[in-house]
Coordinates of C-alpha atoms in Angstrom, one line a residue:
Chain D
Q1 CA -166.1 121.5 -102.9
S2 CA -169.3 121.2 -104.7
A3 CA -170.2 124.4 -106.5
L4 CA -173.0 126.4 -105.1
T5 CA -176.4 126.6 -107.1
Q6 CA -177.7 129.2 -109.2
P7 CA -180.3 129.4 -111.6
A8 CA -179.2 129.1 -115.1
S9 CA -180.8 132.2 -116.6
V10 CA -183.3 135.1 -115.6
S11 CA -184.7 138.1 -117.6
G12 CA -186.1 141.2 -116.9
S13 CA -187.4 144.4 -118.8
P14 CA -186.0 147.7 -118.1
G15 CA -186.9 149.3 -115.1
Q16 CA -188.1 146.0 -113.4
S17 CA -186.1 144.3 -110.6
I18 CA -184.8 140.7 -110.4
T19 CA -183.3 138.3 -107.9
I20 CA -180.7 135.7 -108.4
S21 CA -180.2 133.2 -105.8
C22 CA -177.5 131.0 -104.5
T23 CA -177.7 128.0 -102.6
G24 CA -175.0 126.2 -100.8
T25 CA -174.3 124.2 -97.4
S26 CA -173.9 125.2 -94.1
S27 CA -170.2 124.6 -94.6
D28 CA -170.0 127.8 -97.1
V29 CA -172.9 130.3 -97.3
G30 CA -174.7 129.2 -94.4
S31 CA -171.6 129.4 -92.0
H32 CA -170.5 132.9 -92.3
N33 CA -171.4 136.4 -94.2
L34 CA -168.6 135.9 -96.8
V35 CA -170.3 135.6 -99.9
S36 CA -169.5 137.9 -102.8
W37 CA -170.8 138.4 -106.3
Y38 CA -169.2 139.0 -109.6
Q39 CA -170.6 140.8 -113.0
Q40 CA -168.8 139.5 -116.0
H41 CA -169.8 140.9 -119.7
P42 CA -168.7 138.6 -122.9
G43 CA -164.9 138.6 -123.3
E44 CA -164.2 140.7 -120.0
A45 CA -162.6 139.8 -116.7
P46 CA -165.2 139.3 -113.8
K47 CA -166.0 142.4 -111.4
L48 CA -166.8 142.4 -107.9
I49 CA -170.0 143.7 -107.1
I50 CA -171.2 142.6 -103.9
Y51 CA -168.7 141.7 -100.9
E52 CA -169.5 140.3 -97.4
G53 CA -173.0 139.4 -98.3
S54 CA -174.3 142.9 -98.9
K55 CA -171.7 145.5 -99.2
R56 CA -170.9 147.4 -102.4
P57 CA -167.4 148.2 -103.5
S58 CA -166.7 151.8 -104.4
G59 CA -168.2 152.7 -107.8
V60 CA -170.9 149.9 -107.7
S61 CA -174.3 151.4 -108.5
N62 CA -176.8 151.0 -105.3
R63 CA -179.1 149.4 -107.8
F64 CA -177.2 146.2 -106.6
S65 CA -178.0 144.7 -103.4
G66 CA -177.0 141.4 -101.7
S67 CA -178.6 139.6 -98.6
K68 CA -178.8 136.0 -97.1
S69 CA -181.2 133.6 -95.5
G70 CA -179.8 130.5 -93.8
N71 CA -177.8 128.6 -96.8
T72 CA -179.2 131.0 -99.7
A73 CA -177.5 134.1 -100.6
S74 CA -179.3 136.4 -103.1
L75 CA -178.5 139.3 -105.4
T76 CA -181.1 142.0 -106.3
I77 CA -180.9 144.3 -109.3
S78 CA -183.5 147.1 -109.2
G79 CA -184.1 149.5 -111.9
L80 CA -182.9 147.0 -114.6
Q81 CA -180.8 148.8 -117.6
A82 CA -179.5 147.4 -120.7
E83 CA -175.8 147.6 -119.7
D84 CA -176.9 145.1 -116.5
E85 CA -177.3 142.2 -119.0
A86 CA -174.3 139.9 -118.0
D87 CA -173.3 136.5 -116.4
Y88 CA -173.2 137.0 -112.5
Y89 CA -171.5 134.3 -110.3
C90 CA -171.8 134.2 -106.5
C91 CA -168.9 132.8 -104.4
S92 CA -168.1 131.6 -100.9
Y93 CA -165.4 131.4 -98.8
A94 CA -164.9 127.6 -97.6
G95 CA -162.1 127.5 -95.2
N96 CA -158.7 128.1 -97.1
S97 CA -160.7 127.6 -100.3
W98 CA -163.2 129.2 -102.3
V99 CA -166.4 127.8 -104.3
F100 CA -168.5 129.6 -107.0
G101 CA -171.9 129.2 -108.0
G102 CA -172.4 127.9 -111.7
G103 CA -173.1 131.5 -112.9
T104 CA -176.7 133.1 -114.1
K105 CA -177.3 134.6 -117.4
L106 CA -179.3 138.0 -117.1
T107 CA -181.1 138.9 -120.0
V108 CA -182.5 142.6 -120.5
L109 CA -185.8 142.1 -122.5
Chain Z
E1 CA -153.8 151.8 -111.3
V2 CA -153.8 148.4 -110.2
Q3 CA -152.8 145.9 -112.8
L4 CA -152.4 141.8 -112.9
V5 CA -151.0 140.7 -116.0
E6 CA -151.3 137.0 -116.6
S7 CA -148.5 135.3 -119.2
G8 CA -147.5 131.8 -119.8
G9 CA -150.6 130.4 -121.6
G10 CA -150.3 128.1 -124.5
V11 CA -151.2 124.8 -126.0
V12 CA -149.8 121.6 -124.6
R13 CA -150.5 117.7 -125.2
P14 CA -152.0 115.8 -122.3
G15 CA -149.5 114.9 -119.7
G16 CA -147.5 118.1 -120.2
S17 CA -146.4 120.9 -118.3
L18 CA -146.8 124.7 -118.3
R19 CA -145.9 127.5 -115.7
L20 CA -148.0 130.6 -115.6
S21 CA -146.9 133.8 -114.2
C22 CA -148.9 136.8 -113.1
A23 CA -147.2 140.2 -112.6
A24 CA -148.7 142.8 -110.1
S25 CA -148.4 146.5 -109.9
G26 CA -150.3 149.4 -108.6
F27 CA -150.7 148.1 -105.0
T28 CA -148.9 146.4 -102.4
F29 CA -148.4 142.8 -103.5
D30 CA -147.9 141.5 -100.1
D31 CA -150.9 143.1 -98.5
Y32 CA -152.7 140.7 -100.5
G33 CA -153.5 136.6 -101.0
M34 CA -153.6 135.8 -104.2
S35 CA -155.6 133.3 -106.3
W36 CA -155.6 131.7 -109.8
V37 CA -159.6 131.1 -111.0
R38 CA -160.0 129.5 -114.2
Q39 CA -163.0 129.3 -116.9
A40 CA -163.3 126.9 -119.4
P41 CA -164.6 127.9 -122.9
G42 CA -168.2 128.7 -122.3
K43 CA -168.3 127.6 -118.9
G44 CA -168.4 129.2 -115.2
L45 CA -165.8 130.4 -113.0
E46 CA -163.8 127.8 -110.7
W47 CA -161.5 128.4 -107.8
V48 CA -158.3 126.7 -108.5
S49 CA -155.7 127.6 -106.0
G50 CA -154.8 130.1 -103.3
I51 CA -151.8 131.6 -101.5
N52 CA -151.7 133.8 -98.3
W53 CA -149.8 136.8 -98.4
N54 CA -146.1 135.3 -97.5
G55 CA -146.6 132.0 -99.3
G56 CA -147.2 130.3 -95.8
S57 CA -150.5 128.6 -96.5
T58 CA -151.6 127.5 -99.9
G59 CA -154.5 125.7 -100.8
Y60 CA -155.8 123.6 -104.1
V61 CA -159.2 122.5 -105.6
D62 CA -159.3 118.7 -105.3
S63 CA -159.1 118.2 -109.0
V64 CA -155.4 119.7 -109.4
K65 CA -154.1 118.6 -105.8
G66 CA -151.0 117.0 -106.6
R67 CA -150.3 118.2 -110.3
F68 CA -150.4 122.2 -109.4
T69 CA -148.4 124.3 -107.3
I70 CA -149.1 127.9 -106.1
S71 CA -146.2 130.0 -105.3
R72 CA -145.1 133.9 -105.4
D73 CA -142.4 135.9 -105.0
N74 CA -143.2 139.2 -103.1
A75 CA -139.8 140.7 -104.1
K76 CA -140.8 140.5 -108.0
N77 CA -144.6 141.2 -107.1
S78 CA -145.6 138.1 -109.0
L79 CA -147.4 134.9 -108.8
Y80 CA -146.8 131.9 -110.2
L81 CA -149.0 128.3 -111.2
Q82 CA -146.7 125.7 -112.1
M83 CA -149.2 123.0 -114.0
N84 CA -148.0 119.1 -114.4
S85 CA -149.7 116.2 -115.9
L86 CA -152.0 118.4 -117.7
R87 CA -155.4 116.8 -118.9
A88 CA -157.8 118.0 -121.3
E89 CA -160.5 119.2 -118.7
D90 CA -157.5 121.9 -117.7
T91 CA -158.4 123.9 -120.6
A92 CA -159.6 127.0 -119.6
L93 CA -158.7 131.0 -119.4
Y94 CA -156.8 131.3 -116.5
Y95 CA -157.1 134.4 -114.4
C96 CA -155.2 135.6 -111.4
A97 CA -157.0 137.2 -108.7
G98 CA -156.3 139.1 -105.4
Q99 CA -157.8 139.7 -102.0
A100 CA -157.0 141.7 -99.4
V101 CA -155.5 140.1 -96.3
G102 CA -158.3 139.5 -93.9
R103 CA -160.9 139.9 -96.6
Y104 CA -162.2 136.8 -98.4
Y105 CA -163.5 138.3 -101.7
F106 CA -161.5 139.2 -105.0
G107 CA -161.1 142.9 -105.5
Y108 CA -158.7 142.7 -108.4
W109 CA -158.6 140.3 -111.3
G110 CA -156.3 140.1 -114.3
Q111 CA -157.4 139.7 -118.0
G112 CA -156.6 136.0 -118.0
T113 CA -154.2 133.8 -119.9
L114 CA -155.4 130.7 -122.0
V115 CA -154.6 127.2 -121.1
T116 CA -155.5 124.8 -124.1
V117 CA -154.5 121.0 -123.6
S118 CA -155.0 119.0 -126.7
S119 CA -153.0 116.3 -128.9

């Protein structure tokens, strides 16, 4: 039950694209396509933005996209906007349990 | 409108107990597995415990096994977390979160209830 590995912080300017990586193991991220991503603004509850690796819930901007290669999942945000500044967490199902990443703080410069 | 409303948090001394509750509305509760996810002050998210739609299967993170017990009452659309032998490191905002049966992501989240373990 070790946490998934995410960079502590990333930054980008408005209009740019950024990618956040999420590295696990062959027992979690690498064993299926059940990675989800959550956005959390300060003082708010987390919000689902990507599920099953690359699918977007209704109402989530298509500027958010997800992918996976081996034991590493990635979240890409294109056309950065000021309101994207938040903490982002990946999460993987791990067989009757879930494991989150440590979180990445996105700063929009 | 989907709502998950947590309650029962508070300040407790090390070794003490608390029972958290989560009241669900706006969706068919027994179509969802439920979990508790916590966030220590200034830290990241940590899955704590989960329960399937009928209470027949439960899971816990290693650090709370033997101390915490998750349960649900589908007739009352409610989720619970009994927390015993509390430690300072259990101090966190505790969210309840729901995942649809057959799905492995948390589509619904409450606003959280704060648990502080301090002498």
